[in-house]
PDB file of C-alpha atoms in Angstrom:
ATOM      1  CA  ASN V 606      76.828  57.488 104.760  1.00  0.00           C
ATOM      2  CA  PHE V 607      78.148  58.314 101.268  1.00  0.00           C
ATOM      3  CA  LEU V 608      81.495  56.671 102.088  1.00  0.00           C
ATOM      4  CA  THR V 609      80.420  53.718 104.206  1.00  0.00           C
ATOM      5  CA  GLY V 610      76.709  53.150 103.593  1.00  0.00           C
ATOM      6  CA  TYR V 611      74.704  51.632 100.816  1.00  0.00           C
ATOM      7  CA  ALA V 612      72.621  54.713 100.080  1.00  0.00           C
ATOM      8  CA  ARG V 613      73.889  56.620  97.082  1.00  0.00           C
ATOM      9  CA  ILE V 614      72.933  60.293  97.116  1.00  0.00           C
ATOM     10  CA  ASP V 615      72.768  61.699  93.596  1.00  0.00           C
ATOM     11  CA  GLN V 616      71.788  65.314  94.285  1.00  0.00           C
ATOM     12  CA  TYR V 617      72.628  67.915  96.868  1.00  0.00           C
ATOM     13  CA  ARG V 618      70.972  71.210  97.746  1.00  0.00           C
ATOM     14  CA  LYS V 619      74.103  73.354  98.124  1.00  0.00           C
ATOM     15  CA  LEU V 620      77.247  71.257  97.850  1.00  0.00           C
ATOM     16  CA  LEU V 621      79.032  70.252  94.665  1.00  0.00           C
ATOM     17  CA  VAL V 622      80.227  66.708  95.376  1.00  0.00           C
ATOM     18  CA  ALA V 623      82.531  64.538  93.288  1.00  0.00           C
ATOM     19  CA  PRO V 624      82.105  62.078  91.775  1.00  0.00           C
ATOM     20  CA  VAL V 625      78.377  62.891  91.614  1.00  0.00           C
ATOM     21  CA  THR V 626      77.650  66.573  90.880  1.00  0.00           C
ATOM     22  CA  LEU V 627      80.899  68.540  90.917  1.00  0.00           C
ATOM     23  CA  ARG V 628      81.948  68.533  87.245  1.00  0.00           C
ATOM     24  CA  ASN V 629      78.440  69.219  85.976  1.00  0.00           C
ATOM     25  CA  GLY V 630      77.927  71.870  88.652  1.00  0.00           C
ATOM     26  CA  ILE V 631      81.064  73.758  87.586  1.00  0.00           C
ATOM     27  CA  ILE V 632      80.205  73.464  83.885  1.00  0.00           C
ATOM     28  CA  GLU V 633      76.601  74.591  84.497  1.00  0.00           C
ATOM     29  CA  ARG V 634      77.897  77.683  86.302  1.00  0.00           C
ATOM     30  CA  ILE V 635      80.342  78.426  83.477  1.00  0.00           C
ATOM     31  CA  GLU V 636      77.475  78.124  80.987  1.00  0.00           C
ATOM     32  CA  ARG V 637      75.352  80.415  83.178  1.00  0.00           C
ATOM     33  CA  GLU V 638      78.208  82.959  83.103  1.00  0.00           C
ATOM     34  CA  ILE V 639      78.247  82.757  79.290  1.00  0.00           C
ATOM     35  CA  ALA V 640      74.494  83.421  79.219  1.00  0.00           C
ATOM     36  CA  CYS V 641      74.862  86.345  81.655  1.00  0.00           C
ATOM     37  CA  HIS V 642      77.648  87.776  79.501  1.00  0.00           C
ATOM     38  CA  ARG V 643      75.581  87.522  76.324  1.00  0.00           C
ATOM     39  CA  GLN V 644      72.738  89.351  78.042  1.00  0.00           C
ATOM     40  CA  ASN V 645      74.688  91.921  80.091  1.00  0.00           C
ATOM     41  CA  GLY V 646      78.269  91.981  78.774  1.00  0.00           C
ATOM     42  CA  ASN V 647      79.910  91.610  82.188  1.00  0.00           C
ATOM     43  CA  GLY V 648      80.874  87.945  82.417  1.00  0.00           C
ATOM     44  CA  HIS V 649      83.863  87.162  84.595  1.00  0.00           C
ATOM     45  CA  LEU V 650      85.230  84.007  86.197  1.00  0.00           C
ATOM     46  CA  ILE V 651      88.136  83.668  88.627  1.00  0.00           C
ATOM     47  CA  PHE V 652      89.341  80.198  89.593  1.00  0.00           C
ATOM     48  CA  LYS V 653      92.252  79.493  91.932  1.00  0.00           C
ATOM     49  CA  MET V 654      93.343  75.866  92.150  1.00  0.00           C
ATOM     50  CA  ASN V 655      96.279  73.510  92.109  1.00  0.00           C
ATOM     51  CA  ALA V 656      95.609  71.795  88.790  1.00  0.00           C
ATOM     52  CA  LEU V 657      93.471  72.169  85.663  1.00  0.00           C
ATOM     53  CA  VAL V 658      93.461  68.992  83.599  1.00  0.00           C
ATOM     54  CA  ASP V 659      89.826  67.960  83.042  1.00  0.00           C
ATOM     55  CA  PRO V 660      88.968  68.156  79.299  1.00  0.00           C
ATOM     56  CA  ALA V 661      85.264  68.936  79.823  1.00  0.00           C
ATOM     57  CA  CYS V 662      86.033  71.823  82.191  1.00  0.00           C
ATOM     58  CA  ILE V 663      88.738  73.145  79.861  1.00  0.00           C
ATOM     59  CA  ASP V 664      86.319  73.020  76.913  1.00  0.00           C
ATOM     60  CA  ALA V 665      83.740  74.972  78.956  1.00  0.00           C
ATOM     61  CA  LEU V 666      86.350  77.622  79.802  1.00  0.00           C
ATOM     62  CA  TYR V 667      87.301  77.876  76.104  1.00  0.00           C
ATOM     63  CA  ARG V 668      83.592  78.373  75.264  1.00  0.00           C
ATOM     64  CA  ALA V 669      83.410  81.115  77.887  1.00  0.00           C
ATOM     65  CA  SER V 670      86.421  82.881  76.358  1.00  0.00           C
ATOM     66  CA  GLN V 671      84.986  82.574  72.855  1.00  0.00           C
ATOM     67  CA  ALA V 672      81.762  84.164  74.140  1.00  0.00           C
ATOM     68  CA  GLY V 673      83.787  87.082  75.543  1.00  0.00           C
ATOM     69  CA  VAL V 674      83.732  86.138  79.227  1.00  0.00           C
ATOM     70  CA  ARG V 675      86.859  87.318  81.045  1.00  0.00           C
ATOM     71  CA  VAL V 676      88.543  84.328  82.711  1.00  0.00           C
ATOM     72  CA  ASP V 677      91.327  84.684  85.271  1.00  0.00           C
ATOM     73  CA  LEU V 678      92.858  81.395  86.352  1.00  0.00           C
ATOM     74  CA  GLN V 679      95.526  80.961  88.986  1.00  0.00           C
ATOM     75  CA  VAL V 680      96.847  77.432  88.794  1.00  0.00           C
ATOM     76  CA  ARG V 681      99.767  76.491  91.036  1.00  0.00           C
ATOM     77  CA  GLY V 682     100.657  73.265  89.247  1.00  0.00           C
ATOM     78  CA  ILE V 683      99.765  71.574  85.969  1.00  0.00           C
ATOM     79  CA  CYS V 684      97.492  73.437  83.573  1.00  0.00           C
ATOM     80  CA  CYS V 685      96.458  71.788  80.302  1.00  0.00           C
ATOM     81  CA  LEU V 686      94.502  74.840  79.117  1.00  0.00           C
ATOM     82  CA  ARG V 687      96.431  77.202  76.833  1.00  0.00           C
ATOM     83  CA  PRO V 688      95.596  80.878  77.274  1.00  0.00           C
ATOM     84  CA  GLY V 689      95.940  83.655  74.738  1.00  0.00           C
ATOM     85  CA  ILE V 690      95.165  81.693  71.571  1.00  0.00           C
ATOM     86  CA  PRO V 691      93.276  84.049  69.218  1.00  0.00           C
ATOM     87  CA  GLY V 692      89.663  83.003  68.772  1.00  0.00           C
ATOM     88  CA  VAL V 693      89.987  80.204  71.323  1.00  0.00           C
ATOM     89  CA  SER V 694      91.298  81.486  74.630  1.00  0.00           C
ATOM     90  CA  ASP V 695      92.195  85.134  74.133  1.00  0.00           C
ATOM     91  CA  GLN V 696      90.008  86.183  77.094  1.00  0.00           C
ATOM     92  CA  ILE V 697      91.825  83.789  79.456  1.00  0.00           C
ATOM     93  CA  THR V 698      94.880  84.536  81.580  1.00  0.00           C
ATOM     94  CA  VAL V 699      96.631  81.844  83.585  1.00  0.00           C
ATOM     95  CA  SER V 700      99.019  82.786  86.341  1.00  0.00           C
ATOM     96  CA  THR V 701     100.877  80.922  89.050  1.00  0.00           C
ATOM     97  CA  ILE V 702     102.540  81.966  92.271  1.00  0.00           C
ATOM     98  CA  VAL V 703     105.387  79.817  93.504  1.00  0.00           C
ATOM     99  CA  GLY V 704     106.980  81.228  96.601  1.00  0.00           C
ATOM    100  CA  ARG V 705     107.988  80.325 100.100  1.00  0.00           C
ATOM    101  CA  PHE V 706     104.525  79.077 101.051  1.00  0.00           C
ATOM    102  CA  LEU V 707     102.478  76.383  99.339  1.00  0.00           C
ATOM    103  CA  GLU V 708      99.552  77.940  97.455  1.00  0.00           C
ATOM    104  CA  HIS V 709      96.855  75.425  98.248  1.00  0.00           C
ATOM    105  CA  ALA V 710      93.539  77.299  98.157  1.00  0.00           C
ATOM    106  CA  ARG V 711      90.743  76.328  95.818  1.00  0.00           C
ATOM    107  CA  ILE V 712      88.420  79.235  95.092  1.00  0.00           C
ATOM    108  CA  TYR V 713      85.839  79.320  92.312  1.00  0.00           C
ATOM    109  CA  TRP V 714      84.222  82.731  91.710  1.00  0.00           C
ATOM    110  CA  PHE V 715      81.395  83.384  89.275  1.00  0.00           C
ATOM    111  CA  ARG V 716      80.283  87.017  88.748  1.00  0.00           C
ATOM    112  CA  ASN V 717      76.750  85.875  87.835  1.00  0.00           C
ATOM    113  CA  ASN V 718      75.719  89.416  86.828  1.00  0.00           C
ATOM    114  CA  GLY V 719      76.432  90.762  90.315  1.00  0.00           C
ATOM    115  CA  ASP V 720      74.780  87.918  92.234  1.00  0.00           C
ATOM    116  CA  GLU V 721      78.216  86.425  92.875  1.00  0.00           C
ATOM    117  CA  ASP V 722      78.797  82.774  93.663  1.00  0.00           C
ATOM    118  CA  VAL V 723      81.931  81.817  95.568  1.00  0.00           C
ATOM    119  CA  TYR V 724      82.822  78.192  96.196  1.00  0.00           C
ATOM    120  CA  LEU V 725      85.663  76.864  98.337  1.00  0.00           C
ATOM    121  CA  GLY V 726      86.737  73.285  98.863  1.00  0.00           C
ATOM    122  CA  SER V 727      89.118  70.489  98.151  1.00  0.00           C
ATOM    123  CA  ALA V 728      88.636  69.862  94.443  1.00  0.00           C
ATOM    124  CA  ASP V 729      90.970  70.587  91.588  1.00  0.00           C
ATOM    125  CA  LEU V 730      89.583  70.238  88.070  1.00  0.00           C
ATOM    126  CA  MET V 731      91.223  66.911  87.272  1.00  0.00           C
ATOM    127  CA  PRO V 732      89.594  63.612  86.213  1.00  0.00           C
ATOM    128  CA  ARG V 733      91.033  61.815  89.252  1.00  0.00           C
ATOM    129  CA  ASN V 734      89.469  64.423  91.578  1.00  0.00           C
ATOM    130  CA  LEU V 735      86.162  64.593  89.731  1.00  0.00           C
ATOM    131  CA  ASP V 736      85.689  60.884  88.940  1.00  0.00           C
ATOM    132  CA  ARG V 737      87.596  58.764  91.446  1.00  0.00           C
ATOM    133  CA  ARG V 738      87.569  60.690  94.730  1.00  0.00           C
ATOM    134  CA  VAL V 739      85.062  62.198  97.073  1.00  0.00           C
ATOM    135  CA  GLU V 740      85.693  65.949  96.859  1.00  0.00           C
ATOM    136  CA  ILE V 741      83.477  68.814  97.923  1.00  0.00           C
ATOM    137  CA  LEU V 742      83.014  72.449  96.978  1.00  0.00           C
ATOM    138  CA  PHE V 743      80.769  74.465  99.259  1.00  0.00           C
ATOM    139  CA  PRO V 744      79.199  77.880  98.635  1.00  0.00           C
ATOM    140  CA  VAL V 745      80.278  80.817 100.771  1.00  0.00           C
ATOM    141  CA  ARG V 746      76.925  82.218 101.896  1.00  0.00           C
ATOM    142  CA  ASP V 747      78.024  84.771 104.500  1.00  0.00           C
ATOM    143  CA  PRO V 748      78.225  88.171 102.752  1.00  0.00           C
ATOM    144  CA  GLY V 749      81.172  89.356 104.872  1.00  0.00           C
ATOM    145  CA  MET V 750      83.188  86.228 104.137  1.00  0.00           C
ATOM    146  CA  ARG V 751      82.319  86.449 100.451  1.00  0.00           C
ATOM    147  CA  ARG V 752      83.455  90.114 100.355  1.00  0.00           C
ATOM    148  CA  ALA V 753      86.740  89.218 102.066  1.00  0.00           C
ATOM    149  CA  ILE V 754      87.414  86.641  99.368  1.00  0.00           C
ATOM    150  CA  THR V 755      86.298  88.761  96.403  1.00  0.00           C
ATOM    151  CA  ASP V 756      87.605  92.151  97.557  1.00  0.00           C
ATOM    152  CA  THR V 757      90.820  91.168  99.333  1.00  0.00           C
ATOM    153  CA  ILE V 758      92.108  87.636  98.803  1.00  0.00           C
ATOM    154  CA  LEU V 759      91.530  87.223  95.057  1.00  0.00           C
ATOM    155  CA  PRO V 760      92.683  90.739  94.045  1.00  0.00           C
ATOM    156  CA  VAL V 761      95.894  90.430  96.062  1.00  0.00           C
ATOM    157  CA  GLN V 762      96.616  87.057  94.466  1.00  0.00           C
ATOM    158  CA  LEU V 763      95.967  88.350  90.944  1.00  0.00           C
ATOM    159  CA  GLN V 764      97.894  91.616  91.426  1.00  0.00           C
ATOM    160  CA  ASP V 765     101.064  90.017  92.802  1.00  0.00           C
ATOM    161  CA  THR V 766     104.138  91.460  91.074  1.00  0.00           C
ATOM    162  CA  ALA V 767     106.872  89.660  93.039  1.00  0.00           C
ATOM    163  CA  LYS V 768     106.325  85.940  92.425  1.00  0.00           C
ATOM    164  CA  ILE V 769     103.612  85.705  89.783  1.00  0.00           C
ATOM    165  CA  ARG V 770     104.320  84.040  86.438  1.00  0.00           C
ATOM    166  CA  PHE V 771     102.013  83.935  83.419  1.00  0.00           C
ATOM    167  CA  LEU V 772     101.395  80.900  81.218  1.00  0.00           C
ATOM    168  CA  GLN V 773     101.983  81.638  77.534  1.00  0.00           C
ATOM    169  CA  PRO V 774     100.149  80.042  74.584  1.00  0.00           C
ATOM    170  CA  ASP V 775     103.197  77.832  73.913  1.00  0.00           C
ATOM    171  CA  GLY V 776     103.146  76.359  77.429  1.00  0.00           C
ATOM    172  CA  THR V 777     106.055  78.364  78.837  1.00  0.00           C
ATOM    173  CA  TYR V 778     105.841  80.737  81.778  1.00  0.00           C
ATOM    174  CA  CYS V 779     107.203  84.264  81.916  1.00  0.00           C
ATOM    175  CA  ARG V 780     107.615  86.852  84.628  1.00  0.00           C
ATOM    176  CA  ASP V 781     105.076  89.596  85.063  1.00  0.00           C
ATOM    177  CA  ALA V 782     105.491  92.301  82.419  1.00  0.00           C
ATOM    178  CA  ARG V 783     102.921  94.676  83.955  1.00  0.00           C
ATOM    179  CA  PRO V 784     104.333  97.976  85.229  1.00  0.00           C
ATOM    180  CA  SER V 785     104.697  97.637  88.985  1.00  0.00           C
ATOM    181  CA  GLY V 786     105.799 101.104  90.097  1.00  0.00           C
ATOM    182  CA  ASN V 787     108.340 101.313  92.869  1.00  0.00           C
ATOM    183  CA  GLU V 788     106.988  98.700  95.251  1.00  0.00           C
ATOM    184  CA  GLN V 789     106.409  95.092  94.412  1.00  0.00           C
ATOM    185  CA  LEU V 790     103.321  93.334  95.764  1.00  0.00           C
ATOM    186  CA  ASN V 791     104.099  89.947  97.251  1.00  0.00           C
ATOM    187  CA  ALA V 792     100.766  88.201  97.837  1.00  0.00           C
ATOM    188  CA  GLN V 793     102.291  85.714 100.241  1.00  0.00           C
ATOM    189  CA  THR V 794     103.722  88.497 102.398  1.00  0.00           C
TER     190      THR V 794
END
């Protein structure tokens, strides 16, 4: 009905839907993470996507970093946010994995003081996705599925030592400088 009907739905119970509620829903959750961090000191966000271009979302992530929230971003393609700038984005890391397989997942994880929110869907944080397309993020409600994402999928992606590259404040990427021991971890394998 949203695509072909005349009824315009402007709020949803569980879904974040572009162009209606997605941008504001993401920003509200980032702001909630900032508030949780100020109260409890354990704020953490992990986003995995193909592109990060939207100025409002980038500004919200900068505010989170400035408040001390740890932000781990894995962005396969274009990223207009600059990590590691003192006082602006020093709590943000941006990595990318380019390997044999196309990294196409979109995962948005909010610690929320232990009451974790995990969203999956089709949306990258880009104006064209948020303003000119119908895109959906849906919450992962099943505890077992949520644990698989938070305890297995995201850690493996972030701990890759074979293909991961890190975005630098100047916009260049460099190989992983973390000590990897004898065996490399290839997240795609």
